[in-house]
mmCIF file of N, CA and C in Angstrom:
data_model
loop_
_atom_site.group_PDB
_atom_site.id
_atom_site.type_symbol
_atom_site.label_atom_id
_atom_site.label_comp_id
_atom_site.label_asym_id
_atom_site.label_seq_id
_atom_site.Cartn_x
_atom_site.Cartn_y
_atom_site.Cartn_z
ATOM 1 N N MET A 1 0.848 -1.193 -0.053
ATOM 2 C CA MET A 1 0.013 0.039 0.001
ATOM 3 C C MET A 1 0.915 1.242 -0.053
ATOM 4 N N PRO A 2 0.592 2.229 -0.866
ATOM 5 C CA PRO A 2 1.417 3.488 -0.918
ATOM 6 C C PRO A 2 1.253 4.244 0.420
ATOM 7 N N ALA A 3 2.347 4.919 0.796
ATOM 8 C CA ALA A 3 2.263 5.827 1.940
ATOM 9 C C ALA A 3 1.530 7.047 1.553
ATOM 10 N N PHE A 4 0.786 7.635 2.445
ATOM 11 C CA PHE A 4 0.281 8.938 2.112
ATOM 12 C C PHE A 4 0.275 9.777 3.421
ATOM 13 N N HIS A 5 0.138 11.033 3.212
ATOM 14 C CA HIS A 5 0.340 12.027 4.285
ATOM 15 C C HIS A 5 -1.017 12.814 4.464
ATOM 16 N N VAL A 6 -1.464 12.886 5.653
ATOM 17 C CA VAL A 6 -2.755 13.633 5.939
ATOM 18 C C VAL A 6 -2.338 14.874 6.690
ATOM 19 N N PHE A 7 -2.822 15.971 6.174
ATOM 20 C CA PHE A 7 -2.639 17.293 6.770
ATOM 21 C C PHE A 7 -3.874 17.812 7.456
ATOM 22 N N PHE A 8 -3.840 17.940 8.754
ATOM 23 C CA PHE A 8 -5.021 18.559 9.443
ATOM 24 C C PHE A 8 -4.841 19.993 9.579
ATOM 25 N N ASN A 9 -5.885 20.742 9.267
ATOM 26 C CA ASN A 9 -5.728 22.230 9.324
ATOM 27 C C ASN A 9 -6.748 22.849 10.195
ATOM 28 N N ASP A 10 -6.332 23.816 10.937
ATOM 29 C CA ASP A 10 -7.258 24.628 11.769
ATOM 30 C C ASP A 10 -6.529 25.988 12.061
ATOM 31 N N LEU A 11 -7.261 26.881 12.675
ATOM 32 C CA LEU A 11 -6.648 28.171 13.122
ATOM 33 C C LEU A 11 -5.597 27.817 14.123
ATOM 34 N N PRO A 12 -4.547 28.740 14.222
ATOM 35 C CA PRO A 12 -3.461 28.468 15.177
ATOM 36 C C PRO A 12 -3.952 28.331 16.615
ATOM 37 N N SER A 13 -5.070 28.917 16.958
ATOM 38 C CA SER A 13 -5.604 28.855 18.332
ATOM 39 C C SER A 13 -6.166 27.463 18.640
ATOM 40 N N ASN A 14 -6.338 26.565 17.640
ATOM 41 C CA ASN A 14 -6.813 25.196 17.875
ATOM 42 C C ASN A 14 -5.796 24.388 18.760
ATOM 43 N N ASP A 15 -6.284 23.517 19.546
ATOM 44 C CA ASP A 15 -5.435 22.601 20.313
ATOM 45 C C ASP A 15 -5.131 21.345 19.530
ATOM 46 N N PHE A 16 -4.080 21.465 18.772
ATOM 47 C CA PHE A 16 -3.688 20.255 17.930
ATOM 48 C C PHE A 16 -3.210 19.122 18.808
ATOM 49 N N ASN A 17 -2.840 19.382 20.014
ATOM 50 C CA ASN A 17 -2.473 18.278 20.933
ATOM 51 C C ASN A 17 -3.571 17.274 21.143
ATOM 52 N N THR A 18 -4.836 17.792 21.377
ATOM 53 C CA THR A 18 -5.961 16.928 21.515
ATOM 54 C C THR A 18 -6.194 16.094 20.258
ATOM 55 N N LEU A 19 -6.097 16.679 19.129
ATOM 56 C CA LEU A 19 -6.227 15.908 17.843
ATOM 57 C C LEU A 19 -5.272 14.754 17.851
ATOM 58 N N PHE A 20 -3.915 15.055 18.003
ATOM 59 C CA PHE A 20 -2.944 14.061 17.773
ATOM 60 C C PHE A 20 -2.939 13.003 18.898
ATOM 61 N N THR A 21 -3.308 13.369 20.153
ATOM 62 C CA THR A 21 -3.433 12.286 21.122
ATOM 63 C C THR A 21 -4.595 11.367 20.886
ATOM 64 N N ASN A 22 -5.584 11.724 20.082
ATOM 65 C CA ASN A 22 -6.706 10.851 19.775
ATOM 66 C C ASN A 22 -6.571 10.069 18.503
ATOM 67 N N LEU A 23 -5.482 10.317 17.703
ATOM 68 C CA LEU A 23 -5.216 9.557 16.580
ATOM 69 C C LEU A 23 -4.711 8.077 16.974
ATOM 70 N N PRO A 24 -4.975 7.121 16.147
ATOM 71 C CA PRO A 24 -4.390 5.735 16.420
ATOM 72 C C PRO A 24 -2.848 5.958 16.413
ATOM 73 N N SER A 25 -2.163 5.031 17.109
ATOM 74 C CA SER A 25 -0.721 5.113 17.108
ATOM 75 C C SER A 25 -0.188 4.803 15.630
ATOM 76 N N GLN A 26 1.059 5.308 15.379
ATOM 77 C CA GLN A 26 1.566 5.132 14.033
ATOM 78 C C GLN A 26 1.622 3.695 13.565
ATOM 79 N N GLN A 27 1.852 2.754 14.411
ATOM 80 C CA GLN A 27 1.857 1.341 13.932
ATOM 81 C C GLN A 27 0.434 0.806 13.655
ATOM 82 N N HIS A 28 -0.586 1.571 14.071
ATOM 83 C CA HIS A 28 -2.022 1.108 13.826
ATOM 84 C C HIS A 28 -2.709 2.027 12.721
ATOM 85 N N ARG A 29 -1.920 2.813 12.100
ATOM 86 C CA ARG A 29 -2.538 3.579 10.967
ATOM 87 C C ARG A 29 -1.604 3.505 9.754
ATOM 88 N N GLN A 30 -2.207 3.695 8.636
ATOM 89 C CA GLN A 30 -1.373 3.557 7.400
ATOM 90 C C GLN A 30 -1.296 4.881 6.689
ATOM 91 N N TYR A 31 -1.038 5.945 7.466
ATOM 92 C CA TYR A 31 -0.829 7.245 6.963
ATOM 93 C C TYR A 31 0.055 8.061 7.966
ATOM 94 N N PHE A 32 0.715 9.049 7.400
ATOM 95 C CA PHE A 32 1.422 10.032 8.233
ATOM 96 C C PHE A 32 0.507 11.211 8.524
ATOM 97 N N ALA A 33 0.679 11.817 9.679
ATOM 98 C CA ALA A 33 -0.251 12.942 10.002
ATOM 99 C C ALA A 33 0.568 14.230 10.444
ATOM 100 N N ALA A 34 0.082 15.285 10.033
ATOM 101 C CA ALA A 34 0.753 16.596 10.478
ATOM 102 C C ALA A 34 -0.375 17.686 10.636
ATOM 103 N N GLY A 35 -0.141 18.678 11.462
ATOM 104 C CA GLY A 35 -1.054 19.750 11.649
ATOM 105 C C GLY A 35 -0.497 20.968 10.928
ATOM 106 N N VAL A 36 -1.385 21.643 10.233
ATOM 107 C CA VAL A 36 -1.009 22.885 9.458
ATOM 108 C C VAL A 36 -1.825 24.070 10.037
ATOM 109 N N PRO A 37 -1.320 24.838 10.950
ATOM 110 C CA PRO A 37 -2.136 25.983 11.455
ATOM 111 C C PRO A 37 -2.200 27.161 10.433
ATOM 112 N N GLY A 38 -3.386 27.725 10.321
ATOM 113 C CA GLY A 38 -3.656 28.810 9.435
ATOM 114 C C GLY A 38 -5.087 28.837 8.927
ATOM 115 N N SER A 39 -5.484 29.892 8.370
ATOM 116 C CA SER A 39 -6.814 29.988 7.836
ATOM 117 C C SER A 39 -6.923 29.276 6.501
ATOM 118 N N PHE A 40 -7.916 28.456 6.291
ATOM 119 C CA PHE A 40 -8.096 27.772 5.018
ATOM 120 C C PHE A 40 -8.572 28.721 3.936
ATOM 121 N N TYR A 41 -8.774 29.961 4.252
ATOM 122 C CA TYR A 41 -9.102 30.981 3.281
ATOM 123 C C TYR A 41 -7.941 31.540 2.596
ATOM 124 N N ASP A 42 -6.681 31.168 3.089
ATOM 125 C CA ASP A 42 -5.386 31.504 2.565
ATOM 126 C C ASP A 42 -4.651 30.299 2.101
ATOM 127 N N ARG A 43 -3.605 30.536 1.307
ATOM 128 C CA ARG A 43 -2.759 29.355 0.855
ATOM 129 C C ARG A 43 -2.054 28.775 2.148
ATOM 130 N N LEU A 44 -2.072 27.461 2.089
ATOM 131 C CA LEU A 44 -1.473 26.700 3.279
ATOM 132 C C LEU A 44 -0.273 25.738 2.800
ATOM 133 N N PHE A 45 -0.236 25.549 1.463
ATOM 134 C CA PHE A 45 0.684 24.537 0.963
ATOM 135 C C PHE A 45 1.368 25.113 -0.325
ATOM 136 N N PRO A 46 2.554 24.541 -0.723
ATOM 137 C CA PRO A 46 3.171 24.913 -1.935
ATOM 138 C C PRO A 46 2.264 24.658 -3.182
ATOM 139 N N GLU A 47 2.594 25.445 -4.225
ATOM 140 C CA GLU A 47 1.873 25.281 -5.492
ATOM 141 C C GLU A 47 1.952 23.855 -5.987
ATOM 142 N N CYS A 48 0.787 23.339 -6.427
ATOM 143 C CA CYS A 48 0.671 22.054 -7.115
ATOM 144 C C CYS A 48 1.309 20.894 -6.195
ATOM 145 N N SER A 49 0.947 20.915 -4.942
ATOM 146 C CA SER A 49 1.469 19.932 -3.987
ATOM 147 C C SER A 49 0.453 18.995 -3.399
ATOM 148 N N ILE A 50 -0.806 19.274 -3.548
ATOM 149 C CA ILE A 50 -1.897 18.480 -2.941
ATOM 150 C C ILE A 50 -2.637 17.686 -3.968
ATOM 151 N N HIS A 51 -2.859 16.429 -3.710
ATOM 152 C CA HIS A 51 -3.547 15.485 -4.696
ATOM 153 C C HIS A 51 -5.056 15.465 -4.348
ATOM 154 N N LEU A 52 -5.384 15.481 -3.065
ATOM 155 C CA LEU A 52 -6.789 15.423 -2.644
ATOM 156 C C LEU A 52 -6.913 16.359 -1.440
ATOM 157 N N ALA A 53 -7.832 17.328 -1.631
ATOM 158 C CA ALA A 53 -8.245 18.191 -0.465
ATOM 159 C C ALA A 53 -9.690 17.925 -0.079
ATOM 160 N N TYR A 54 -9.924 17.906 1.220
ATOM 161 C CA TYR A 54 -11.248 17.510 1.735
ATOM 162 C C TYR A 54 -11.666 18.430 2.826
ATOM 163 N N THR A 55 -12.824 19.031 2.743
ATOM 164 C CA THR A 55 -13.340 19.848 3.860
ATOM 165 C C THR A 55 -14.743 19.316 4.153
ATOM 166 N N ASN A 56 -14.978 19.246 5.512
ATOM 167 C CA ASN A 56 -16.297 18.625 5.952
ATOM 168 C C ASN A 56 -16.905 19.622 6.915
ATOM 169 N N TYR A 57 -18.009 20.198 6.491
ATOM 170 C CA TYR A 57 -18.827 21.048 7.380
ATOM 171 C C TYR A 57 -18.041 22.163 8.021
ATOM 172 N N ALA A 58 -17.059 22.782 7.217
ATOM 173 C CA ALA A 58 -16.255 23.868 7.839
ATOM 174 C C ALA A 58 -16.451 25.135 6.975
ATOM 175 N N LEU A 59 -16.698 25.029 5.721
ATOM 176 C CA LEU A 59 -16.631 26.187 4.781
ATOM 177 C C LEU A 59 -17.733 27.164 5.084
ATOM 178 N N HIS A 60 -18.785 26.798 5.893
ATOM 179 C CA HIS A 60 -19.847 27.810 6.145
ATOM 180 C C HIS A 60 -19.413 28.808 7.262
ATOM 181 N N PHE A 61 -18.257 28.488 7.892
ATOM 182 C CA PHE A 61 -17.735 29.487 8.913
ATOM 183 C C PHE A 61 -17.103 30.577 8.066
ATOM 184 N N LEU A 62 -17.475 31.769 8.375
ATOM 185 C CA LEU A 62 -16.943 32.955 7.670
ATOM 186 C C LEU A 62 -15.644 33.376 8.257
ATOM 187 N N SER A 63 -14.856 34.033 7.441
ATOM 188 C CA SER A 63 -13.581 34.569 7.858
ATOM 189 C C SER A 63 -13.678 35.725 8.848
ATOM 190 N N LYS A 64 -14.804 36.458 8.690
ATOM 191 C CA LYS A 64 -15.092 37.565 9.584
ATOM 192 C C LYS A 64 -16.549 37.900 9.480
ATOM 193 N N SER A 65 -17.013 38.692 10.382
ATOM 194 C CA SER A 65 -18.414 39.175 10.348
ATOM 195 C C SER A 65 -18.482 40.305 9.265
ATOM 196 N N PRO A 66 -19.580 40.329 8.433
ATOM 197 C CA PRO A 66 -19.721 41.430 7.482
ATOM 198 C C PRO A 66 -19.536 42.705 8.058
ATOM 199 N N GLU A 67 -18.769 43.575 7.373
ATOM 200 C CA GLU A 67 -18.437 44.911 7.978
ATOM 201 C C GLU A 67 -19.629 45.819 8.193
ATOM 202 N N GLU A 68 -20.595 45.750 7.328
ATOM 203 C CA GLU A 68 -21.810 46.579 7.449
ATOM 204 C C GLU A 68 -22.661 46.161 8.652
ATOM 205 N N MET A 69 -22.427 45.012 9.216
ATOM 206 C CA MET A 69 -23.154 44.531 10.367
ATOM 207 C C MET A 69 -22.616 45.131 11.653
ATOM 208 N N GLN A 70 -21.452 45.700 11.553
ATOM 209 C CA GLN A 70 -20.771 46.336 12.650
ATOM 210 C C GLN A 70 -21.309 47.733 12.955
ATOM 211 N N ASP A 71 -21.926 48.318 11.902
ATOM 212 C CA ASP A 71 -22.347 49.707 11.926
ATOM 213 C C ASP A 71 -23.836 49.750 12.424
ATOM 214 N N VAL A 72 -24.015 50.392 13.600
ATOM 215 C CA VAL A 72 -25.286 50.446 14.140
ATOM 216 C C VAL A 72 -26.267 51.212 13.318
ATOM 217 N N GLU A 73 -25.782 52.121 12.478
ATOM 218 C CA GLU A 73 -26.593 52.929 11.585
ATOM 219 C C GLU A 73 -26.933 52.229 10.274
ATOM 220 N N SER A 74 -26.355 51.056 9.988
ATOM 221 C CA SER A 74 -26.530 50.297 8.803
ATOM 222 C C SER A 74 -27.891 49.551 8.878
ATOM 223 N N ARG A 75 -28.469 49.405 7.664
ATOM 224 C CA ARG A 75 -29.733 48.612 7.554
ATOM 225 C C ARG A 75 -29.369 47.075 7.784
ATOM 226 N N ALA A 76 -28.078 46.804 7.728
ATOM 227 C CA ALA A 76 -27.643 45.391 7.947
ATOM 228 C C ALA A 76 -27.262 45.173 9.387
ATOM 229 N N TRP A 77 -27.402 46.110 10.162
ATOM 230 C CA TRP A 77 -27.071 46.025 11.648
ATOM 231 C C TRP A 77 -27.907 44.756 12.176
ATOM 232 N N ASN A 78 -27.202 43.907 12.835
ATOM 233 C CA ASN A 78 -27.870 42.627 13.287
ATOM 234 C C ASN A 78 -28.007 42.511 14.791
ATOM 235 N N GLU A 79 -27.933 43.699 15.452
ATOM 236 C CA GLU A 79 -28.177 43.768 16.878
ATOM 237 C C GLU A 79 -27.221 42.856 17.636
ATOM 238 N N GLY A 80 -25.959 42.690 17.122
ATOM 239 C CA GLY A 80 -25.028 41.861 17.878
ATOM 240 C C GLY A 80 -25.106 40.369 17.595
ATOM 241 N N ARG A 81 -26.073 39.968 16.917
ATOM 242 C CA ARG A 81 -26.234 38.489 16.660
ATOM 243 C C ARG A 81 -25.250 37.974 15.619
ATOM 244 N N ILE A 82 -24.741 36.793 15.700
ATOM 245 C CA ILE A 82 -23.796 36.247 14.776
ATOM 246 C C ILE A 82 -24.410 35.389 13.737
ATOM 247 N N HIS A 83 -25.706 35.360 13.558
ATOM 248 C CA HIS A 83 -26.363 34.530 12.644
ATOM 249 C C HIS A 83 -27.488 35.327 11.843
ATOM 250 N N TYR A 84 -28.014 34.774 10.813
ATOM 251 C CA TYR A 84 -28.989 35.564 10.071
ATOM 252 C C TYR A 84 -30.364 35.025 10.302
ATOM 253 N N THR A 85 -30.595 34.085 11.214
ATOM 254 C CA THR A 85 -31.952 33.595 11.448
ATOM 255 C C THR A 85 -32.799 34.756 11.864
ATOM 256 N N SER A 86 -33.988 34.932 11.226
ATOM 257 C CA SER A 86 -34.919 35.998 11.468
ATOM 258 C C SER A 86 -34.293 37.365 11.254
ATOM 259 N N GLY A 87 -33.193 37.410 10.523
ATOM 260 C CA GLY A 87 -32.571 38.699 10.210
ATOM 261 C C GLY A 87 -33.282 39.402 9.053
ATOM 262 N N SER A 88 -33.015 40.675 8.832
ATOM 263 C CA SER A 88 -33.621 41.337 7.721
ATOM 264 C C SER A 88 -33.028 40.897 6.414
ATOM 265 N N LYS A 89 -33.599 41.346 5.313
ATOM 266 C CA LYS A 89 -33.035 41.071 3.976
ATOM 267 C C LYS A 89 -31.658 41.554 3.856
ATOM 268 N N GLU A 90 -31.369 42.723 4.411
ATOM 269 C CA GLU A 90 -30.028 43.289 4.326
ATOM 270 C C GLU A 90 -29.052 42.438 5.131
ATOM 271 N N VAL A 91 -29.431 41.860 6.238
ATOM 272 C CA VAL A 91 -28.484 40.995 6.983
ATOM 273 C C VAL A 91 -28.199 39.767 6.194
ATOM 274 N N VAL A 92 -29.226 39.129 5.556
ATOM 275 C CA VAL A 92 -29.046 37.928 4.804
ATOM 276 C C VAL A 92 -28.087 38.219 3.654
ATOM 277 N N GLU A 93 -28.265 39.388 3.026
ATOM 278 C CA GLU A 93 -27.447 39.732 1.909
ATOM 279 C C GLU A 93 -26.004 40.019 2.287
ATOM 280 N N ALA A 94 -25.856 40.656 3.436
ATOM 281 C CA ALA A 94 -24.455 40.917 3.905
ATOM 282 C C ALA A 94 -23.739 39.539 4.105
ATOM 283 N N TYR A 95 -24.396 38.660 4.877
ATOM 284 C CA TYR A 95 -23.764 37.347 5.060
ATOM 285 C C TYR A 95 -23.526 36.638 3.660
ATOM 286 N N GLY A 96 -24.418 36.743 2.759
ATOM 287 C CA GLY A 96 -24.244 36.194 1.390
ATOM 288 C C GLY A 96 -23.030 36.785 0.662
ATOM 289 N N VAL A 97 -22.830 38.052 0.820
ATOM 290 C CA VAL A 97 -21.728 38.726 0.089
ATOM 291 C C VAL A 97 -20.431 38.243 0.728
ATOM 292 N N GLN A 98 -20.389 38.196 2.093
ATOM 293 C CA GLN A 98 -19.129 37.781 2.792
ATOM 294 C C GLN A 98 -18.837 36.344 2.428
ATOM 295 N N PHE A 99 -19.876 35.478 2.426
ATOM 296 C CA PHE A 99 -19.692 34.074 2.064
ATOM 297 C C PHE A 99 -19.130 33.940 0.677
ATOM 298 N N GLY A 100 -19.631 34.760 -0.287
ATOM 299 C CA GLY A 100 -19.119 34.682 -1.653
ATOM 300 C C GLY A 100 -17.657 35.087 -1.705
ATOM 301 N N LYS A 101 -17.264 36.141 -0.963
ATOM 302 C CA LYS A 101 -15.844 36.527 -0.919
ATOM 303 C C LYS A 101 -14.949 35.365 -0.321
ATOM 304 N N ASP A 102 -15.449 34.789 0.778
ATOM 305 C CA ASP A 102 -14.716 33.771 1.482
ATOM 306 C C ASP A 102 -14.554 32.606 0.607
ATOM 307 N N VAL A 103 -15.642 32.093 -0.002
ATOM 308 C CA VAL A 103 -15.563 30.904 -0.905
ATOM 309 C C VAL A 103 -14.586 31.201 -2.111
ATOM 310 N N GLY A 104 -14.600 32.344 -2.604
ATOM 311 C CA GLY A 104 -13.699 32.680 -3.682
ATOM 312 C C GLY A 104 -12.263 32.585 -3.222
ATOM 313 N N ARG A 105 -11.941 33.116 -2.011
ATOM 314 C CA ARG A 105 -10.662 33.003 -1.502
ATOM 315 C C ARG A 105 -10.169 31.523 -1.283
ATOM 316 N N PHE A 106 -11.109 30.741 -0.752
ATOM 317 C CA PHE A 106 -10.895 29.356 -0.443
ATOM 318 C C PHE A 106 -10.567 28.629 -1.789
ATOM 319 N N LEU A 107 -11.452 28.865 -2.743
ATOM 320 C CA LEU A 107 -11.228 28.086 -4.059
ATOM 321 C C LEU A 107 -9.987 28.565 -4.804
ATOM 322 N N ASP A 108 -9.633 29.859 -4.696
ATOM 323 C CA ASP A 108 -8.419 30.367 -5.334
ATOM 324 C C ASP A 108 -7.181 29.688 -4.701
ATOM 325 N N ALA A 109 -7.186 29.555 -3.322
ATOM 326 C CA ALA A 109 -6.101 29.006 -2.631
ATOM 327 C C ALA A 109 -5.934 27.496 -2.994
ATOM 328 N N ARG A 110 -7.097 26.824 -2.959
ATOM 329 C CA ARG A 110 -6.958 25.366 -3.351
ATOM 330 C C ARG A 110 -6.578 25.147 -4.714
ATOM 331 N N ALA A 111 -7.042 26.016 -5.707
ATOM 332 C CA ALA A 111 -6.752 25.967 -7.074
ATOM 333 C C ALA A 111 -5.216 25.916 -7.271
ATOM 334 N N ALA A 112 -4.543 26.854 -6.480
ATOM 335 C CA ALA A 112 -3.104 26.975 -6.595
ATOM 336 C C ALA A 112 -2.359 25.707 -5.996
ATOM 337 N N GLU A 113 -2.929 25.187 -4.990
ATOM 338 C CA GLU A 113 -2.267 24.092 -4.215
ATOM 339 C C GLU A 113 -2.458 22.737 -4.796
ATOM 340 N N ILE A 114 -3.579 22.501 -5.464
ATOM 341 C CA ILE A 114 -3.881 21.123 -5.967
ATOM 342 C C ILE A 114 -3.239 20.867 -7.291
ATOM 343 N N VAL A 115 -2.714 19.710 -7.419
ATOM 344 C CA VAL A 115 -2.064 19.269 -8.662
ATOM 345 C C VAL A 115 -3.050 19.183 -9.829
ATOM 346 N N PRO A 116 -2.570 19.384 -11.042
ATOM 347 C CA PRO A 116 -3.476 19.156 -12.122
ATOM 348 C C PRO A 116 -4.071 17.708 -12.113
ATOM 349 N N GLY A 117 -5.377 17.653 -12.175
ATOM 350 C CA GLY A 117 -6.088 16.377 -12.099
ATOM 351 C C GLY A 117 -6.379 15.937 -10.709
ATOM 352 N N GLY A 118 -6.041 16.803 -9.722
ATOM 353 C CA GLY A 118 -6.337 16.561 -8.321
ATOM 354 C C GLY A 118 -7.786 16.724 -7.985
ATOM 355 N N ILE A 119 -8.145 16.385 -6.770
ATOM 356 C CA ILE A 119 -9.574 16.443 -6.409
ATOM 357 C C ILE A 119 -9.844 17.352 -5.144
ATOM 358 N N LEU A 120 -10.936 18.075 -5.217
ATOM 359 C CA LEU A 120 -11.343 18.885 -4.022
ATOM 360 C C LEU A 120 -12.763 18.415 -3.681
ATOM 361 N N VAL A 121 -12.930 17.900 -2.443
ATOM 362 C CA VAL A 121 -14.187 17.439 -1.981
ATOM 363 C C VAL A 121 -14.673 18.395 -0.849
ATOM 364 N N ILE A 122 -15.795 18.918 -1.121
ATOM 365 C CA ILE A 122 -16.495 19.907 -0.187
ATOM 366 C C ILE A 122 -17.787 19.243 0.314
ATOM 367 N N VAL A 123 -17.904 19.058 1.618
ATOM 368 C CA VAL A 123 -19.150 18.619 2.203
ATOM 369 C C VAL A 123 -19.618 19.728 3.076
ATOM 370 N N MET A 124 -20.831 20.229 2.763
ATOM 371 C CA MET A 124 -21.457 21.268 3.571
ATOM 372 C C MET A 124 -22.969 21.315 3.388
ATOM 373 N N GLN A 125 -23.605 21.878 4.303
ATOM 374 C CA GLN A 125 -25.042 22.021 4.283
ATOM 375 C C GLN A 125 -25.488 23.142 3.326
ATOM 376 N N GLY A 126 -26.648 23.171 2.928
ATOM 377 C CA GLY A 126 -27.158 24.255 2.055
ATOM 378 C C GLY A 126 -28.635 24.453 2.168
ATOM 379 N N VAL A 127 -29.098 25.490 1.628
ATOM 380 C CA VAL A 127 -30.546 25.800 1.645
ATOM 381 C C VAL A 127 -31.008 25.693 0.183
ATOM 382 N N PRO A 128 -32.139 24.945 -0.062
ATOM 383 C CA PRO A 128 -32.568 24.863 -1.417
ATOM 384 C C PRO A 128 -32.864 26.310 -1.962
ATOM 385 N N ASN A 129 -32.518 26.413 -3.189
ATOM 386 C CA ASN A 129 -32.755 27.720 -3.891
ATOM 387 C C ASN A 129 -34.218 28.142 -3.841
ATOM 388 N N GLY A 130 -34.491 29.341 -3.427
ATOM 389 C CA GLY A 130 -35.824 29.827 -3.329
ATOM 390 C C GLY A 130 -36.475 29.645 -1.924
ATOM 391 N N MET A 131 -35.861 28.796 -1.096
ATOM 392 C CA MET A 131 -36.524 28.558 0.246
ATOM 393 C C MET A 131 -36.066 29.744 1.211
ATOM 394 N N PRO A 132 -37.087 30.465 1.758
ATOM 395 C CA PRO A 132 -36.707 31.526 2.692
ATOM 396 C C PRO A 132 -35.880 30.975 3.801
ATOM 397 N N HIS A 133 -34.907 31.720 4.241
ATOM 398 C CA HIS A 133 -34.016 31.223 5.276
ATOM 399 C C HIS A 133 -34.730 31.021 6.598
ATOM 400 N N SER A 134 -35.793 31.708 6.815
ATOM 401 C CA SER A 134 -36.484 31.492 8.080
ATOM 402 C C SER A 134 -37.300 30.164 8.078
ATOM 403 N N VAL A 135 -37.809 29.721 6.934
ATOM 404 C CA VAL A 135 -38.468 28.459 6.724
ATOM 405 C C VAL A 135 -37.425 27.307 6.902
ATOM 406 N N TYR A 136 -36.224 27.479 6.276
ATOM 407 C CA TYR A 136 -35.139 26.489 6.396
ATOM 408 C C TYR A 136 -34.834 26.242 7.848
ATOM 409 N N HIS A 137 -34.586 27.296 8.629
ATOM 410 C CA HIS A 137 -34.318 27.107 10.067
ATOM 411 C C HIS A 137 -35.369 26.446 10.886
ATOM 412 N N GLN A 138 -36.565 26.658 10.535
ATOM 413 C CA GLN A 138 -37.745 26.008 11.229
ATOM 414 C C GLN A 138 -37.722 24.546 10.856
ATOM 415 N N TRP A 139 -37.486 24.269 9.537
ATOM 416 C CA TRP A 139 -37.504 22.879 9.123
ATOM 417 C C TRP A 139 -36.303 22.140 9.744
ATOM 418 N N TYR A 140 -35.094 22.765 9.703
ATOM 419 C CA TYR A 140 -33.850 22.129 10.168
ATOM 420 C C TYR A 140 -34.022 21.776 11.594
ATOM 421 N N ALA A 141 -34.740 22.579 12.455
ATOM 422 C CA ALA A 141 -34.820 22.374 13.870
ATOM 423 C C ALA A 141 -35.539 21.084 14.157
ATOM 424 N N LEU A 142 -36.404 20.636 13.205
ATOM 425 C CA LEU A 142 -37.174 19.371 13.458
ATOM 426 C C LEU A 142 -36.220 18.247 13.516
#
């Protein structure tokens, strides 16, 4: 079996010690493991060095709160909440714009890192097109 290397990524404030103490011992796993601290919205690896990139339920976390939500005078002011559930149209749009910017940064970074013919797997939740966000959250809570 070919040897392969698994890189775990999280922000530098993550406790990588907990991750590594919970991995099987080296003689009981058929891969090498390493932690890579940094934001996945930025480049993490050399150009054309990754064959398979995988993200599981992480891409929905934004790199930052939309700037217009910080302004009390803005129509997108969200009263200090960090979610858009029951938020105004402007709040939902502000989150959407920030998500678009972040996903663009993520895809640009992975495009540079992944070898030609490599694979990017993204697992994440979504809302069906046309479903109001308030209906989705009521349905999801069930």
